[in-house]
Structure formats: structure tokens, C-alpha cells
JSON list of C-alpha atoms and ligand atoms in Angstrom, two decimals:
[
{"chain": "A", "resi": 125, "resn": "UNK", "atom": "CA", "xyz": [0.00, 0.00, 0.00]},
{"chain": "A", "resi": 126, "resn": "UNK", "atom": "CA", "xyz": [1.69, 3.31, -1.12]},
{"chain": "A", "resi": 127, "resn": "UNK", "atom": "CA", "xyz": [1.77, 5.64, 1.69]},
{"chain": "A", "resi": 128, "resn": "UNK", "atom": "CA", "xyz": [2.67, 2.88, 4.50]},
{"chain": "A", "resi": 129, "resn": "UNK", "atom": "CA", "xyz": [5.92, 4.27, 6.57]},
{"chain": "A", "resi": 130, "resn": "UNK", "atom": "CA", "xyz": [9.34, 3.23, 5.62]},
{"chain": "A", "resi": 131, "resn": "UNK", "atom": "CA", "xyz": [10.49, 0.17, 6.81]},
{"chain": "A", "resi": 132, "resn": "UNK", "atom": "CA", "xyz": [13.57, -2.29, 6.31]},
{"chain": "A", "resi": 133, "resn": "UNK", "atom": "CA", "xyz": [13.01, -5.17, 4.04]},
{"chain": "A", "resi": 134, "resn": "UNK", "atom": "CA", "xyz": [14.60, -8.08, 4.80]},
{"chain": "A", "resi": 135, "resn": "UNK", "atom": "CA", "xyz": [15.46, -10.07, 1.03]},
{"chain": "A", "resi": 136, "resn": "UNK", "atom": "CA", "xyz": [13.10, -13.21, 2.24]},
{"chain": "A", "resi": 137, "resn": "UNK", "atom": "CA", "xyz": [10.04, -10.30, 2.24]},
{"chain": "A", "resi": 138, "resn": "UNK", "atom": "CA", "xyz": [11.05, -8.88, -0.94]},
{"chain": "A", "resi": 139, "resn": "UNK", "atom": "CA", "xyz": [11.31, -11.98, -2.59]},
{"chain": "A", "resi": 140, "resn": "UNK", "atom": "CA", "xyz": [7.98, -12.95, -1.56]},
{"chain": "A", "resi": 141, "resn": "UNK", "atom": "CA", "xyz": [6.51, -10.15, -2.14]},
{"chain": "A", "resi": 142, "resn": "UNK", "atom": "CA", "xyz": [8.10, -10.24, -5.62]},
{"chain": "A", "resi": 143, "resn": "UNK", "atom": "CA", "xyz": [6.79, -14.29, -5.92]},
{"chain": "A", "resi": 144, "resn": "UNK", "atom": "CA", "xyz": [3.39, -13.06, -5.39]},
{"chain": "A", "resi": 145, "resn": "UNK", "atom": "CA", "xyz": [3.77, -9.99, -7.96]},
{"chain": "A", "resi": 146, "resn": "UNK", "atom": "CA", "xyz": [4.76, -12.37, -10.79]},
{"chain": "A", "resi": 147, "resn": "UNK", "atom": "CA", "xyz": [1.95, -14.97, -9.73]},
{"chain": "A", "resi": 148, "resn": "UNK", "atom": "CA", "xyz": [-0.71, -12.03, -9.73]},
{"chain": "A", "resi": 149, "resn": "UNK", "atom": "CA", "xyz": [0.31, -10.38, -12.89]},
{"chain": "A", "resi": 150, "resn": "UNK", "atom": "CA", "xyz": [1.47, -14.00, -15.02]},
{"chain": "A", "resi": 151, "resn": "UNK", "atom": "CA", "xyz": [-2.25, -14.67, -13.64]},
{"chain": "A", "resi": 152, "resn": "UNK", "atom": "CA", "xyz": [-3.22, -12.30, -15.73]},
{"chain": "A", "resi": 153, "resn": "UNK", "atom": "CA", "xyz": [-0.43, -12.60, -18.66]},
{"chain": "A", "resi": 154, "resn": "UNK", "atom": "CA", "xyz": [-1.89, -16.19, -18.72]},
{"chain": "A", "resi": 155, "resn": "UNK", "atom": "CA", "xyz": [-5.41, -15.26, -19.20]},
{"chain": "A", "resi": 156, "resn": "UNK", "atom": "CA", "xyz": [-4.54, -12.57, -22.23]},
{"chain": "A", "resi": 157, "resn": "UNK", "atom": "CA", "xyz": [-2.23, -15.45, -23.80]},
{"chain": "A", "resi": 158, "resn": "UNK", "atom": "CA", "xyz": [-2.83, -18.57, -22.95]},
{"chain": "A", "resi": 159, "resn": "UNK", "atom": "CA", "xyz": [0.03, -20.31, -25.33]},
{"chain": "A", "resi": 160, "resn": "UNK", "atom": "CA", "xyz": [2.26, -18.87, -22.87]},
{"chain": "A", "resi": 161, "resn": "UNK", "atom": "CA", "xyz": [1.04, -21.02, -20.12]},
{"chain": "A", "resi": 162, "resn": "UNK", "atom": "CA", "xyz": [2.53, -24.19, -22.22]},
{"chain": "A", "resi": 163, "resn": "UNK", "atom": "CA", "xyz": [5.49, -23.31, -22.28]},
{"chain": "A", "resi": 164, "resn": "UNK", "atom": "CA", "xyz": [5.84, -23.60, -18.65]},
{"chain": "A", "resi": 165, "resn": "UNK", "atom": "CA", "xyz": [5.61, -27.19, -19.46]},
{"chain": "A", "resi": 166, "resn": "UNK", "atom": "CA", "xyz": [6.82, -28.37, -16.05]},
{"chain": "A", "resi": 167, "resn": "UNK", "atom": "CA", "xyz": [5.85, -32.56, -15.75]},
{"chain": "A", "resi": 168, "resn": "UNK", "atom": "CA", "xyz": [2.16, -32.57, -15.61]},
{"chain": "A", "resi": 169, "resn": "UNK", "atom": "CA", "xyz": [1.81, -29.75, -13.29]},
{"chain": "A", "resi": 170, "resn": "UNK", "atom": "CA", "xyz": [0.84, -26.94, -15.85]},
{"chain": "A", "resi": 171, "resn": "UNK", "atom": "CA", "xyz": [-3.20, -28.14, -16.95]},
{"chain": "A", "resi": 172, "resn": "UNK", "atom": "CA", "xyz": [-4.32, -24.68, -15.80]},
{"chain": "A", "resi": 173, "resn": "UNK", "atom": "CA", "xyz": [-3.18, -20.99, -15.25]},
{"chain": "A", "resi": 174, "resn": "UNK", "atom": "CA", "xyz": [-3.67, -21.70, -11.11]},
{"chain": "A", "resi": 175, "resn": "UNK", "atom": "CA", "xyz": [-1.83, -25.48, -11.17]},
{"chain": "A", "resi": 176, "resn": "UNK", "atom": "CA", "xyz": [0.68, -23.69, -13.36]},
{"chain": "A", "resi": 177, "resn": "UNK", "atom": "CA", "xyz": [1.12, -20.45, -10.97]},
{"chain": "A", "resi": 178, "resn": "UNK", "atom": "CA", "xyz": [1.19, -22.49, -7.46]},
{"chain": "A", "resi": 179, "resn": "UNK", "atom": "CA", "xyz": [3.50, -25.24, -9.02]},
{"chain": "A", "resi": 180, "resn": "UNK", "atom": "CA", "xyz": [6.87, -25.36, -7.05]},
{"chain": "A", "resi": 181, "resn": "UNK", "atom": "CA", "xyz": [8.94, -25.29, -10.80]},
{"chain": "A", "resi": 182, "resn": "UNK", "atom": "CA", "xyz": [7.11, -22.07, -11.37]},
{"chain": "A", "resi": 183, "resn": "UNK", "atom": "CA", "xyz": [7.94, -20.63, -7.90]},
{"chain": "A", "resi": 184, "resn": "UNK", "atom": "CA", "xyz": [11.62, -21.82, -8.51]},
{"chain": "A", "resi": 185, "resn": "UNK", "atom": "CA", "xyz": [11.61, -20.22, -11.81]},
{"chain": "A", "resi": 186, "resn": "UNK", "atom": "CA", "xyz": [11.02, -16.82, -9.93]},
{"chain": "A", "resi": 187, "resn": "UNK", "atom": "CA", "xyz": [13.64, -17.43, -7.71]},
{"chain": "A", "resi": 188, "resn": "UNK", "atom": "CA", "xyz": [16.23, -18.42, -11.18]},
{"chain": "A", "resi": 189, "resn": "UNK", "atom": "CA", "xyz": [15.05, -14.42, -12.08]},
{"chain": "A", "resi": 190, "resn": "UNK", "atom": "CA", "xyz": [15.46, -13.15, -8.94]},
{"chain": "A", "resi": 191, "resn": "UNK", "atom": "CA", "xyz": [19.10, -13.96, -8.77]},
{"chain": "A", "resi": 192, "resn": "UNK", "atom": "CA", "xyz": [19.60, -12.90, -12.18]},
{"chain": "A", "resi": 193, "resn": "UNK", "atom": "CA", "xyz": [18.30, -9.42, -11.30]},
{"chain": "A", "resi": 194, "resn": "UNK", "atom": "CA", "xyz": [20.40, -9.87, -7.89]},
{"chain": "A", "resi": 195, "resn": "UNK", "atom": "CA", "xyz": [23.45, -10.76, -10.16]},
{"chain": "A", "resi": 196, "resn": "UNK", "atom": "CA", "xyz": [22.54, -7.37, -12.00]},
{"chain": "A", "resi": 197, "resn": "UNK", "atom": "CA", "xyz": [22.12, -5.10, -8.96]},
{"chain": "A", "resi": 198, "resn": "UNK", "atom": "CA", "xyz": [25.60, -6.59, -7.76]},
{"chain": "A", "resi": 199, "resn": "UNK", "atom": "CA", "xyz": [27.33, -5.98, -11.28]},
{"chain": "A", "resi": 200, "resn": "UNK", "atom": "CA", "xyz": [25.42, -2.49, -11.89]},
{"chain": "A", "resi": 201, "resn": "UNK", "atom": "CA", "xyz": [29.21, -0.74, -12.41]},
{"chain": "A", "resi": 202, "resn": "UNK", "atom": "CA", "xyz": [30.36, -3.76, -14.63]},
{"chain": "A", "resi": 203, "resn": "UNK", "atom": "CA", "xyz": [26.92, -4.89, -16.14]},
{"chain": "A", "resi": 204, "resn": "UNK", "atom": "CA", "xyz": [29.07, -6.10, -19.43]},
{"chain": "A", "resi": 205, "resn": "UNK", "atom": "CA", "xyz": [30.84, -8.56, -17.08]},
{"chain": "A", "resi": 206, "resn": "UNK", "atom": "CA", "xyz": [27.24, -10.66, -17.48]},
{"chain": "A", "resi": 207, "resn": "UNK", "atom": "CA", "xyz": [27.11, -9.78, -20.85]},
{"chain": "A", "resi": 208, "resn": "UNK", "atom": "CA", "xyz": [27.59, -13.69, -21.95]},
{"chain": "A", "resi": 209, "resn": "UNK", "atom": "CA", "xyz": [26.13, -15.20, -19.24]},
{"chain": "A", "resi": 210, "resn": "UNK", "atom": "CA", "xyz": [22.97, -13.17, -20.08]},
{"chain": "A", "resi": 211, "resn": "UNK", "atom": "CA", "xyz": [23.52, -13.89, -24.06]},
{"chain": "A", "resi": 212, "resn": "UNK", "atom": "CA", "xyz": [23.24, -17.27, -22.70]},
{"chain": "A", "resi": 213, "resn": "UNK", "atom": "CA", "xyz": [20.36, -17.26, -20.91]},
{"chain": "A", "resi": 214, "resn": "UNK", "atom": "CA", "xyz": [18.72, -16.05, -24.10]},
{"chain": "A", "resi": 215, "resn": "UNK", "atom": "CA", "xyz": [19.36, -18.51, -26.14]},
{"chain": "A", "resi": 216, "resn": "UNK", "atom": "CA", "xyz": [17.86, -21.10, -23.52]},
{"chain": "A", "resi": 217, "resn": "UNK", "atom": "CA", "xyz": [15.07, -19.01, -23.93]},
{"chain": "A", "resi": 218, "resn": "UNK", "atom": "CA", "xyz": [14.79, -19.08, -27.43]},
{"chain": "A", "resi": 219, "resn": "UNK", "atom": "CA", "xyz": [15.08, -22.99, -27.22]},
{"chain": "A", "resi": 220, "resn": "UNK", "atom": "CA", "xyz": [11.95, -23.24, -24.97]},
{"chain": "A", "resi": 221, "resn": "UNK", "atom": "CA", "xyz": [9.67, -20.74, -27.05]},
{"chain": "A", "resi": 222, "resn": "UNK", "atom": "CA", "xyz": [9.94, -17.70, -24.72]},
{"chain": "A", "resi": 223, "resn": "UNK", "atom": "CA", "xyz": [8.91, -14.51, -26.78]},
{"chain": "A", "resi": 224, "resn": "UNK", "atom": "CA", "xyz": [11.08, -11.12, -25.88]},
{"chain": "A", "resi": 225, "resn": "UNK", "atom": "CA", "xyz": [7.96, -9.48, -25.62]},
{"chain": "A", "resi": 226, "resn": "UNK", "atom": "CA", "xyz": [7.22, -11.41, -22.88]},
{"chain": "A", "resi": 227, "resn": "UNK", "atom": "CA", "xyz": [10.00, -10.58, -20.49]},
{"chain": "A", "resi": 228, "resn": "UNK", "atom": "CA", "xyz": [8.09, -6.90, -20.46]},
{"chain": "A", "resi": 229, "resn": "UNK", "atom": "CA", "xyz": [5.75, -8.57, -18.07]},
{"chain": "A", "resi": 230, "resn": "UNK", "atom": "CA", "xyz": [8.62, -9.64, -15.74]},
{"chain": "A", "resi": 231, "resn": "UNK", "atom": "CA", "xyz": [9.82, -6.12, -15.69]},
{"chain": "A", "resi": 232, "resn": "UNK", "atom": "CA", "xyz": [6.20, -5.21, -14.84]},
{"chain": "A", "resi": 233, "resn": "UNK", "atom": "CA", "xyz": [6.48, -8.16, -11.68]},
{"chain": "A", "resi": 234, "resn": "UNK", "atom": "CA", "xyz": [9.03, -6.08, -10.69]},
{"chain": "A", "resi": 235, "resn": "UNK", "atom": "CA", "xyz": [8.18, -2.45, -10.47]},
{"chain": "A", "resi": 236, "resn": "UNK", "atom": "CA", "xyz": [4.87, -3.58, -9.15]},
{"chain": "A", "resi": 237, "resn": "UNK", "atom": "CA", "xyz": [7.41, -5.70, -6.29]},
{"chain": "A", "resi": 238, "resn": "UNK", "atom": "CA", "xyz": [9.05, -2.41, -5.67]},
{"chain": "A", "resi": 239, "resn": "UNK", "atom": "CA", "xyz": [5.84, 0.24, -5.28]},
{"chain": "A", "resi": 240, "resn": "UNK", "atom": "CA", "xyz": [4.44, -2.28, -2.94]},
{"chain": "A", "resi": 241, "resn": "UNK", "atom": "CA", "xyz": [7.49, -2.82, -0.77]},
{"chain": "A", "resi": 242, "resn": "UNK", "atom": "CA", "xyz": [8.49, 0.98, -0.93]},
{"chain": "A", "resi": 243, "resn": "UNK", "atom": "CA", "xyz": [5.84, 2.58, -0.20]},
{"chain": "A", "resi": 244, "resn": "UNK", "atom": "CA", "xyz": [6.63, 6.70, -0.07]},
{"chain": "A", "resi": 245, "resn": "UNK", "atom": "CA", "xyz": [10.56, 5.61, -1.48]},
{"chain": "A", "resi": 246, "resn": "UNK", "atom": "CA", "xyz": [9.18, 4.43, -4.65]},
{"chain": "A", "resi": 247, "resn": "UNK", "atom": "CA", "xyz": [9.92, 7.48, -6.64]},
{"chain": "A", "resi": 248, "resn": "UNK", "atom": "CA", "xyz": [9.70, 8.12, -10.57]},
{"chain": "A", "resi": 249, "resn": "UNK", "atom": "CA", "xyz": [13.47, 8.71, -10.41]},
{"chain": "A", "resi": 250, "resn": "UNK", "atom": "CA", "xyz": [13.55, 5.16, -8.48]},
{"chain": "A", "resi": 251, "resn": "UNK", "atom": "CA", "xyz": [11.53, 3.53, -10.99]},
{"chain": "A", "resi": 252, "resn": "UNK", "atom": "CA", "xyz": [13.67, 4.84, -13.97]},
{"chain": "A", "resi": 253, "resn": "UNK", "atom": "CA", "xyz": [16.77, 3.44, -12.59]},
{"chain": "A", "resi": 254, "resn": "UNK", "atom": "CA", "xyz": [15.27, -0.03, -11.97]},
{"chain": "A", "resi": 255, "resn": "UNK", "atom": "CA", "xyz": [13.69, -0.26, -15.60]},
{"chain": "A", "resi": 256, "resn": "UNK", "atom": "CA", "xyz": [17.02, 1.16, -16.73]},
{"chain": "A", "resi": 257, "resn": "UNK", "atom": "CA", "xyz": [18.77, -1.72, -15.11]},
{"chain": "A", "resi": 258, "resn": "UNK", "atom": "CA", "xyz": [16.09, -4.09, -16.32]},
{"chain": "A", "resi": 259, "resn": "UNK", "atom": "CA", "xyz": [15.87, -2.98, -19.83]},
{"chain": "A", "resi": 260, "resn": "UNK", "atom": "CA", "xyz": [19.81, -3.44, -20.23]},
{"chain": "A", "resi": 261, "resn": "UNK", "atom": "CA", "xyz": [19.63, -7.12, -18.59]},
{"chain": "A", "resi": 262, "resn": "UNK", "atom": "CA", "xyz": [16.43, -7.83, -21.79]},
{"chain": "A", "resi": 263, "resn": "UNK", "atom": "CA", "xyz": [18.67, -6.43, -24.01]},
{"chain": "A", "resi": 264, "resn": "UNK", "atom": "CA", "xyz": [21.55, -8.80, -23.04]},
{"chain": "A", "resi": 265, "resn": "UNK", "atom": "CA", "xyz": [18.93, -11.97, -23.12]},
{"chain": "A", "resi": 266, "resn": "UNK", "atom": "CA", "xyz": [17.56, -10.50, -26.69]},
{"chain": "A", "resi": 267, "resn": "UNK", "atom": "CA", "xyz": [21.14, -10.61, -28.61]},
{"chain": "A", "resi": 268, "resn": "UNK", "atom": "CA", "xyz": [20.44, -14.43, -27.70]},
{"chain": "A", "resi": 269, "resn": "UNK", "atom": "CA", "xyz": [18.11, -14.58, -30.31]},
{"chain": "A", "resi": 270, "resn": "UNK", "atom": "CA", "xyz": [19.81, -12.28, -33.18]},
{"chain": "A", "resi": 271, "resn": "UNK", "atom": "CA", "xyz": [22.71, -15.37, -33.65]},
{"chain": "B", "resi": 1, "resn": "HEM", "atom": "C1", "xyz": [14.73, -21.05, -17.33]},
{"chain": "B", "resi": 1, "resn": "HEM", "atom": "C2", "xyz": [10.48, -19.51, -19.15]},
{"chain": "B", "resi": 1, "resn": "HEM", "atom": "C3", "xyz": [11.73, -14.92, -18.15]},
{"chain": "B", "resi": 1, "resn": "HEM", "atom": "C4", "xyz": [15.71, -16.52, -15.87]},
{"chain": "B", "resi": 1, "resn": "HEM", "atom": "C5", "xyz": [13.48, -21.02, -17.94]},
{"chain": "B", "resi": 1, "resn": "HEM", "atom": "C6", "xyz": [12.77, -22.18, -18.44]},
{"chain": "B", "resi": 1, "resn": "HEM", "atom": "C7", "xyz": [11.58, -21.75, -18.93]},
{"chain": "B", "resi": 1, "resn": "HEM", "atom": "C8", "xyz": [11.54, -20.32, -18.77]},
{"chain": "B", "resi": 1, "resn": "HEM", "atom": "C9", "xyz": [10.44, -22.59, -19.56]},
{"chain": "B", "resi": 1, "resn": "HEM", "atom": "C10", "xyz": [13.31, -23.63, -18.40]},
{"chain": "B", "resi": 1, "resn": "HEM", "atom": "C11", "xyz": [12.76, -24.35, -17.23]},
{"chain": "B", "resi": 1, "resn": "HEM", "atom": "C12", "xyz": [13.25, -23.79, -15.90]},
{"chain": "B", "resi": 1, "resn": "HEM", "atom": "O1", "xyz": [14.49, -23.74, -15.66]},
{"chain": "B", "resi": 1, "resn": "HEM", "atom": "O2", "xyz": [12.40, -23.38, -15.08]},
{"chain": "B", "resi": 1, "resn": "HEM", "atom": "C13", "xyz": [10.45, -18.13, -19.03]},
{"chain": "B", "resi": 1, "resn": "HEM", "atom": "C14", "xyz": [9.36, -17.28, -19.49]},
{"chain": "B", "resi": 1, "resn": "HEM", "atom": "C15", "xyz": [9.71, -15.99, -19.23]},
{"chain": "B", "resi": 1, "resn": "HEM", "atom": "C16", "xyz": [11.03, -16.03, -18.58]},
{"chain": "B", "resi": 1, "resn": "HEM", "atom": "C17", "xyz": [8.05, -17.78, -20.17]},
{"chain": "B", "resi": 1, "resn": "HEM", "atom": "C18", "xyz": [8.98, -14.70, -19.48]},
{"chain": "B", "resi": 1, "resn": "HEM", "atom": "C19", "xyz": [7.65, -14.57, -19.38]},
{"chain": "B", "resi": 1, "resn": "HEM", "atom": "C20", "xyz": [12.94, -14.94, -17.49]},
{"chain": "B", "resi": 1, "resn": "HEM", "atom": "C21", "xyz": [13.68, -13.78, -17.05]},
{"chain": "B", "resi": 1, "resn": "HEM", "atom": "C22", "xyz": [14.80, -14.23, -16.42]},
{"chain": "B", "resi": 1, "resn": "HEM", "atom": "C23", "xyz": [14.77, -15.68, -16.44]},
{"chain": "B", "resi": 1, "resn": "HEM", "atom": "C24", "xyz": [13.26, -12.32, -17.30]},
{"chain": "B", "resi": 1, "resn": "HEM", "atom": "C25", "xyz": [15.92, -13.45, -15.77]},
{"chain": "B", "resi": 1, "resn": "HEM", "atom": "C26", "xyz": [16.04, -12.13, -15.76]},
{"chain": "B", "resi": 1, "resn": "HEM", "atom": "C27", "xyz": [15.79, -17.88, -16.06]},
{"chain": "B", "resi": 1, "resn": "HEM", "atom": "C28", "xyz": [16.89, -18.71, -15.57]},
{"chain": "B", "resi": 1, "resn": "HEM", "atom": "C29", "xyz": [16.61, -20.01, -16.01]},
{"chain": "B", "resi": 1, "resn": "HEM", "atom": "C30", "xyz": [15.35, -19.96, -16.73]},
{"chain": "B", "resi": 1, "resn": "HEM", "atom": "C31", "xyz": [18.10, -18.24, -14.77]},
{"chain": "B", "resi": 1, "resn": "HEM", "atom": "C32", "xyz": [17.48, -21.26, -15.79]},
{"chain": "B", "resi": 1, "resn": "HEM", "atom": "C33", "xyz": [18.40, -21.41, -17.00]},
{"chain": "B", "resi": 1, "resn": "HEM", "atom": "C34", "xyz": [19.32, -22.59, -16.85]},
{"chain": "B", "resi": 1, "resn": "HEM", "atom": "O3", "xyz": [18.84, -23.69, -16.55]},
{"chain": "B", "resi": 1, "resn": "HEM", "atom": "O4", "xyz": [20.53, -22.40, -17.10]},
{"chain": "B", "resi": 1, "resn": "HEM", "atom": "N1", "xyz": [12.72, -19.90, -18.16]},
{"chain": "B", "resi": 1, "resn": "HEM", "atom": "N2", "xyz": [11.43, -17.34, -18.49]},
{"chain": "B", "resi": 1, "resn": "HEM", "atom": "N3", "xyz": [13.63, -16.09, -17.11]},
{"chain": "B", "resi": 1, "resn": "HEM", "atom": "N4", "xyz": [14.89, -18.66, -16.73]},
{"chain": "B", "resi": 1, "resn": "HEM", "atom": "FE1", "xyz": [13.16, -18.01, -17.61]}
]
């Protein structure tokens, strides 16, 4: 809730808060395109948008981002270090049918993570460095696809 007073958040809270931010809006990604569902095709958890969302791979998957954008925050003065790890990480993309377009939605996980946990401190300057960050970190994953 914007407005709450400041407080320190512990990485456990934010990461929660973030697992619940990409299961509310992939709730929704899922209902405007459901072919997107199948490729989270985790054993035979994935049937329907709420097996797929409260399926542990899915929940792990957020976790695999999470420490990609930790990885980022970490690197922010040497982002070019991750520059092939990121390449990378494309191309497994690419393998399993991920669309670029769809890593917009992450990004969207994400801001939403941030307003909720920061209250007051989310500011628009705050929110332009994050999707700064972000968009350089899609960029890396996208040159995965050009080769
Ligand atoms: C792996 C889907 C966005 C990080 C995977 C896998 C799938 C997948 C199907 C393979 C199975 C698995 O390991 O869980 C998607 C979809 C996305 C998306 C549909 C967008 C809507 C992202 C983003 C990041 C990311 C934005 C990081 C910033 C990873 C990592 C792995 C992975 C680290 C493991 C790769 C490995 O095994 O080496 N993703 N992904 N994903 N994803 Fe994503």
C-alpha cells in the first residue's frame, strides 16, 4: 500500500513479495495469452493458469530471475561482465519458445514488487533506474536470439 511508513526489508520479504507480484500479474499474462502457459511445461503440473502459478517449478523459476536481477544489482558498475552469461540465458530461452515481448511482463512483476514494498521511497526517479537496469539485462537476453 503506497503511503505505508518506511520500513527495512529483509530479502526473504522482498522476494515474496516479488513471488506473489509475478503470480498475480502472469495470472493475468496467462489469461490474455494462454500459449504462454505451455510453455511452462513443467511434468504434468501446468493443466491450468492456477496449477501452473502455485507449481513449485514455477515458484523456482522466480527465484532463477530473482538472482539474475540480484546478479545485476551486484554488477550495476560492470553490467558487461554478465554480458555472456545473459547472451546465454537467451538462447535457452529461445530454445523453450519464450517470446522477448514477454520478459516486459517480468519487468512489470518487478516495479509492481518495488511500489508495494516501498511505499513513499518508490519514486519516478527510483523507478527509472530499476527499468534502466532491467531494460539493459532484456537487451543482453535478446542478442540471444539475433545469432
Ligand atoms: C529457465 C520460461 C523470463 C531466468 C526457464 C525455463 C523456462 C523459462 C520454460 C526452463 C525451465 C526452468 O528452468 O524453469 C520463461 C518465461 C519468461 C522467462 C516464459 C517470461 C515470461 C525470465 C527472465 C529471467 C529468467 C526475465 C531473468 C532475468 C531464467 C533462468 C533459467 C530460466 C536463470 C534457468 C536457466 C538454466 O537452466 O541455465 N525460463 N522465463 N527467465 N529462466 Fe526463464
Amino acid at each position: 500500500q503506497l503511503g505505508e511508513p518506511r520500513q527495512e526489508q529483509s530479502s526473504p520479504r522482498c522476494h515474496h513479495v516479488f513471488q506473489n507480484s509475478v503470480v498475480f500479474v502472469c495470472g493475468r499474462l496467462f489469461e490474455l495469452d494462454p500459449a504462454l502457459l505451455s510453455l511452462f511445461h513443467y511434468s504434468t503440473n501446468c493443466g491450468s493458469t492456477q496449477d501452473c502459478l502455485s507449481s513449485p517449478e514455477f515458484l523456482d523459476h522466480v527465484t532463477k530471475v530473482m538472482l539474475v536481477i540480484d546478479a545485476a544489482v551486484s554488477h550495476l558498475d560492470d553490467l558487461h561482465s554478465l554480458e555472456d552469461f545473459l547472451l546465454n540465458l537467451g538462447r535457452k530461452h529461445q530454445a523453450v519458445g519464450v517470446n522477448t515481448q514477454s520478459f516486459a511482463v517480468v519487468g512489470e512483476s518487478l516495479l509492481y514488487m518495488l511500489q508495494c514494498s516501498l511505499g513513499q521511497a518508490y519514486t519516478a526517479a527510483l523507478r527509472q533506474a530499476w527499468l534502466n537496469m532491467y531494460s539493459i539485462v532484456v537487451a543482453a537476453m535478446s542478442r540471444g536470439w539475433a545469432k
